[in-house]
Tab-separated table of C-alpha atoms in Angstrom:
chain	number	residue	atom	x	y	z
A	25	ALA	CA	12.240	-2.955	11.823
A	26	GLN	CA	8.656	-1.841	11.789
A	27	THR	CA	5.680	-4.385	11.932
A	28	VAL	CA	2.117	-3.774	11.457
A	29	THR	CA	-0.435	-6.325	12.872
A	30	GLN	CA	-4.238	-6.718	12.174
A	31	SER	CA	-5.783	-9.471	14.260
A	32	GLN	CA	-9.345	-9.238	12.554
A	33	PRO	CA	-8.976	-11.247	9.170
A	34	GLU	CA	-12.879	-10.836	8.678
A	35	MET	CA	-15.488	-8.654	10.035
A	36	SER	CA	-19.020	-7.827	9.149
A	37	VAL	CA	-21.517	-5.029	9.914
A	38	GLN	CA	-25.171	-4.028	9.165
A	39	GLU	CA	-25.687	-1.154	6.915
A	40	ALA	CA	-25.933	1.953	8.724
A	41	GLU	CA	-24.078	0.595	11.915
A	42	THR	CA	-20.670	1.511	13.282
A	43	VAL	CA	-17.761	-0.934	13.140
A	44	THR	CA	-14.173	-0.537	14.494
A	45	LEU	CA	-11.201	-2.185	12.787
A	46	SER	CA	-7.939	-2.800	14.810
A	47	CYS	CA	-4.295	-2.400	14.294
A	48	THR	CA	-1.261	-2.501	16.304
A	49	TYR	CA	2.353	-1.680	15.100
A	50	ASP	CA	5.713	-1.800	16.621
A	51	THR	CA	8.412	0.786	15.980
A	52	SER	CA	11.446	2.673	17.573
A	53	GLU	CA	10.829	5.727	15.544
A	54	ASN	CA	9.307	8.822	16.850
A	55	ASN	CA	8.310	10.501	13.636
A	56	TYR	CA	6.018	8.634	11.434
A	57	TYR	CA	2.632	8.403	9.685
A	58	LEU	CA	-0.237	5.810	10.097
A	59	PHE	CA	-2.529	4.968	7.284
A	60	TRP	CA	-5.710	3.210	6.580
A	61	TYR	CA	-6.192	1.954	3.063
A	62	LYS	CA	-9.103	0.565	1.110
A	63	GLN	CA	-8.775	-2.202	-1.443
A	64	PRO	CA	-11.988	-3.099	-3.083
A	65	PRO	CA	-12.404	-5.706	-5.875
A	66	SER	CA	-10.991	-3.188	-8.306
A	67	ARG	CA	-7.661	-3.907	-6.476
A	68	GLN	CA	-6.553	-0.011	-6.295
A	69	MET	CA	-5.530	1.075	-2.872
A	70	ILE	CA	-7.549	4.065	-1.918
A	71	LEU	CA	-6.514	5.945	1.110
A	72	VAL	CA	-8.994	6.327	3.660
A	73	ILE	CA	-7.313	8.287	6.411
A	74	ARG	CA	-3.951	9.383	7.483
A	75	GLN	CA	-2.639	10.169	10.973
A	76	GLU	CA	0.767	12.101	11.729
A	77	ALA	CA	2.414	10.576	14.902
A	78	TYR	CA	3.192	14.122	16.396
A	79	LYS	CA	-0.319	15.022	16.381
A	80	GLN	CA	-2.273	14.232	19.534
A	81	GLN	CA	-5.664	14.965	17.862
A	82	ASN	CA	-7.284	11.919	16.170
A	83	ALA	CA	-7.847	12.342	12.347
A	84	THR	CA	-11.385	12.312	10.829
A	85	GLU	CA	-12.497	12.086	7.452
A	86	ASN	CA	-16.348	12.428	6.991
A	87	ARG	CA	-17.555	8.926	8.403
A	88	PHE	CA	-14.120	7.485	9.222
A	89	SER	CA	-12.147	8.395	12.248
A	90	VAL	CA	-9.121	6.926	14.007
A	91	ASN	CA	-8.421	6.160	17.628
A	92	PHE	CA	-4.505	6.760	17.722
A	93	GLN	CA	-2.843	5.644	21.128
A	94	LYS	CA	0.669	6.388	20.518
A	95	ALA	CA	1.922	4.972	23.943
A	96	ALA	CA	0.113	1.703	23.260
A	97	LYS	CA	1.130	1.668	19.566
A	98	SER	CA	-2.531	1.229	18.646
A	99	PHE	CA	-4.288	2.662	15.520
A	100	SER	CA	-7.943	1.713	15.087
A	101	LEU	CA	-10.335	2.769	12.348
A	102	LYS	CA	-14.000	3.538	13.169
A	103	ILE	CA	-16.505	3.404	10.418
A	104	SER	CA	-19.772	5.259	11.348
A	105	ASP	CA	-22.911	4.738	9.313
A	106	SER	CA	-21.551	1.973	7.352
A	107	GLN	CA	-22.550	1.857	3.623
A	108	LEU	CA	-22.588	-1.108	1.120
A	109	GLY	CA	-19.578	0.588	-0.806
A	110	ASP	CA	-17.530	0.268	2.356
A	111	THR	CA	-17.164	-3.401	1.658
A	112	ALA	CA	-13.579	-4.128	0.969
A	113	MET	CA	-10.222	-5.078	2.351
A	114	TYR	CA	-8.909	-2.558	4.839
A	115	PHE	CA	-4.982	-2.317	5.330
A	116	CYS	CA	-3.455	-0.456	8.143
A	117	ALA	CA	0.000	0.847	7.249
A	118	PHE	CA	3.116	2.583	8.662
A	119	MET	CA	5.669	5.098	6.961
A	120	ASN	CA	8.763	6.363	8.715
A	121	ARG	CA	8.477	10.163	8.136
A	122	ASN	CA	12.331	10.668	8.078
A	123	THR	CA	13.025	8.022	5.258
A	124	GLY	CA	9.411	8.227	3.763
A	125	ASN	CA	10.144	5.676	1.204
A	126	GLN	CA	8.013	2.753	1.987
A	127	PHE	CA	4.884	1.673	3.449
A	128	TYR	CA	4.686	-1.360	5.866
A	129	PHE	CA	1.212	-3.026	5.446
A	130	GLY	CA	-0.728	-5.316	8.089
A	131	THR	CA	-2.252	-8.327	6.492
A	132	GLY	CA	-5.716	-6.863	6.068
A	133	THR	CA	-9.098	-7.032	7.536
A	134	SER	CA	-11.890	-7.972	5.092
A	135	LEU	CA	-14.968	-6.029	5.965
A	136	THR	CA	-18.482	-6.830	4.710
A	137	VAL	CA	-21.456	-4.596	5.034
A	138	ILE	CA	-24.570	-6.476	5.114
A	139	PRO	CA	-27.840	-4.833	3.785
B	29	GLU	CA	-5.521	14.816	-13.441
B	30	THR	CA	-4.546	11.264	-14.552
B	31	GLY	CA	-4.068	8.456	-12.136
B	32	VAL	CA	-1.463	5.672	-12.184
B	33	THR	CA	-1.832	3.172	-14.929
B	34	GLN	CA	-0.234	-0.109	-14.985
B	35	SER	CA	-0.088	-2.784	-17.697
B	36	PRO	CA	-0.729	-5.512	-18.354
B	37	THR	CA	-3.704	-6.092	-15.964
B	38	HIS	CA	-3.226	-9.856	-16.025
B	39	LEU	CA	-0.314	-12.042	-17.250
B	40	ILE	CA	0.544	-15.681	-17.283
B	41	LYS	CA	4.192	-16.758	-17.436
B	42	THR	CA	6.071	-19.996	-17.229
B	43	ARG	CA	8.484	-20.784	-14.441
B	44	GLY	CA	12.066	-19.840	-15.472
B	45	GLN	CA	10.787	-16.997	-17.937
B	46	GLN	CA	11.262	-13.250	-17.516
B	47	VAL	CA	8.601	-10.586	-17.167
B	48	THR	CA	8.347	-6.679	-17.461
B	49	LEU	CA	5.596	-4.813	-15.837
B	50	ARG	CA	4.913	-1.167	-16.716
B	51	CYS	CA	3.658	1.634	-14.648
B	52	SER	CA	2.536	5.164	-15.802
B	53	SER	CA	2.897	7.716	-13.101
B	54	GLN	CA	0.290	10.236	-12.230
B	55	SER	CA	1.222	13.544	-13.801
B	56	GLY	CA	3.575	15.584	-11.958
B	57	HIS	CA	4.776	12.759	-9.741
B	58	ASN	CA	8.605	12.019	-9.663
B	59	THR	CA	8.777	9.098	-7.349
B	60	VAL	CA	7.499	5.519	-7.865
B	61	SER	CA	7.342	2.350	-5.798
B	62	TRP	CA	6.454	-1.050	-6.414
B	63	TYR	CA	4.921	-3.736	-4.080
B	64	GLN	CA	4.283	-7.351	-4.439
B	65	GLN	CA	0.979	-8.480	-2.785
B	66	ALA	CA	0.740	-12.296	-2.375
B	67	LEU	CA	-2.758	-13.741	-2.029
B	68	GLY	CA	-4.232	-12.846	1.183
B	69	GLN	CA	-1.405	-10.732	2.285
B	70	GLY	CA	-0.571	-7.040	2.638
B	71	PRO	CA	1.644	-5.600	-0.030
B	72	GLN	CA	5.338	-5.860	0.536
B	73	PHE	CA	7.776	-3.181	-0.626
B	74	ILE	CA	10.157	-3.924	-3.561
B	75	PHE	CA	11.801	-0.723	-4.245
B	76	GLN	CA	11.472	2.850	-4.878
B	77	TYR	CA	12.702	5.291	-7.526
B	78	TYR	CA	13.185	8.995	-7.306
B	79	ARG	CA	14.167	10.732	-10.174
B	80	GLU	CA	15.517	7.946	-12.164
B	81	GLU	CA	17.616	6.637	-9.182
B	82	GLU	CA	16.801	3.682	-6.764
B	83	ASN	CA	16.499	5.212	-3.286
B	84	GLY	CA	15.185	2.312	-1.334
B	85	ARG	CA	14.957	-1.527	-1.707
B	86	GLY	CA	12.981	-4.110	0.231
B	87	ASN	CA	13.994	-7.702	1.025
B	88	PHE	CA	13.808	-8.954	-2.669
B	89	PRO	CA	16.451	-10.868	-4.546
B	90	PRO	CA	18.674	-8.991	-7.383
B	91	ARG	CA	16.504	-10.884	-10.130
B	92	PHE	CA	13.733	-8.247	-9.251
B	93	SER	CA	15.106	-4.918	-11.054
B	94	GLY	CA	13.569	-1.694	-12.098
B	95	LEU	CA	13.944	1.450	-14.167
B	96	GLN	CA	12.475	4.917	-13.972
B	97	PHE	CA	12.524	6.866	-17.312
B	98	PRO	CA	12.644	10.491	-17.717
B	99	ASN	CA	8.985	10.970	-17.825
B	100	TYR	CA	8.992	9.201	-14.594
B	101	SER	CA	7.152	6.043	-15.844
B	102	SER	CA	8.660	2.816	-14.585
B	103	GLU	CA	9.346	-0.801	-15.139
B	104	LEU	CA	9.632	-3.701	-12.940
B	105	ASN	CA	11.554	-6.449	-14.382
B	106	VAL	CA	11.602	-10.162	-12.799
B	107	ASN	CA	14.054	-12.735	-14.123
B	108	ALA	CA	14.090	-16.585	-13.588
B	109	LEU	CA	10.419	-16.473	-12.530
B	110	GLU	CA	9.420	-18.731	-9.698
B	111	LEU	CA	5.995	-20.290	-8.683
B	112	ASP	CA	6.162	-17.916	-5.552
B	113	ASP	CA	6.283	-14.795	-7.641
B	114	SER	CA	2.676	-15.231	-8.579
B	115	ALA	CA	1.036	-12.214	-6.973
B	116	LEU	CA	-0.531	-8.778	-7.671
B	117	TYR	CA	2.082	-6.063	-8.306
B	118	LEU	CA	1.175	-2.514	-7.338
B	119	CYS	CA	2.732	0.549	-8.552
B	120	ALA	CA	2.372	3.743	-6.675
B	121	SER	CA	3.335	7.269	-7.396
B	122	SER	CA	4.147	10.287	-5.271
B	123	SER	CA	5.278	14.006	-5.813
B	124	GLY	CA	7.052	13.660	-2.422
B	125	GLY	CA	6.691	15.973	0.380
B	126	ASP	CA	3.418	15.176	2.078
B	127	TYR	CA	3.717	11.521	1.385
B	128	GLY	CA	0.662	11.428	-0.801
B	129	TYR	CA	0.809	8.215	-2.765
B	130	THR	CA	-1.684	7.189	-5.564
B	131	PHE	CA	-1.800	3.531	-6.453
B	132	GLY	CA	-2.502	1.834	-9.676
B	133	SER	CA	-4.864	-1.210	-9.933
B	134	GLY	CA	-2.096	-3.706	-10.310
B	135	THR	CA	-0.829	-6.488	-12.580
B	136	ARG	CA	-1.974	-9.813	-11.617
B	137	LEU	CA	0.944	-12.155	-12.539
B	138	THR	CA	0.630	-15.948	-12.511
B	139	VAL	CA	3.614	-18.343	-12.868
B	140	VAL	CA	2.858	-21.698	-13.960
């Protein structure tokens, strides 16, 4: 079974500053994807960034980057130059690439960007 | 390109009743998944359909059932509603392959 743990229920950051959200996971699989999703008050889950486990290079999408430590089973999200629109719930998620039929989500981190 | 549309957006039902939630997949997507998100929790996988066949199910009782239609739209049916079924129900569709899923905005179900 796969589990995803987010140990920071709430975080805040000043606008334009940098913040890092933590995520750890447990799996016996070798071939998988990791994701960070954002859920604003509109409730729609929006993909922020995706990492393929077989790739050593950390994924980057504009202001968003990850620190993927496969041996430690750690997958943190760094948001640079935080903007007010980044205020949302952030979920870390795992998907087995072999079956590819379900996400395993963490419990989320509520991020507030302070003006 | 249309996104994923879910209806209704909000719903209130009485314990013991039955409910049907609907999802219209993104154009070109043949795979649909349903998730239950309780308040303050991450989404939990209910099941997935691929080309009208169920191809994965999470730890939910049989009173949670689904359908996928030839146009790849989908329904989630829940019988004998319980208070704990109160949650946000999310639908996500994909064309497969690169595992890019598009989520809808969900249906907020309240069971009283």
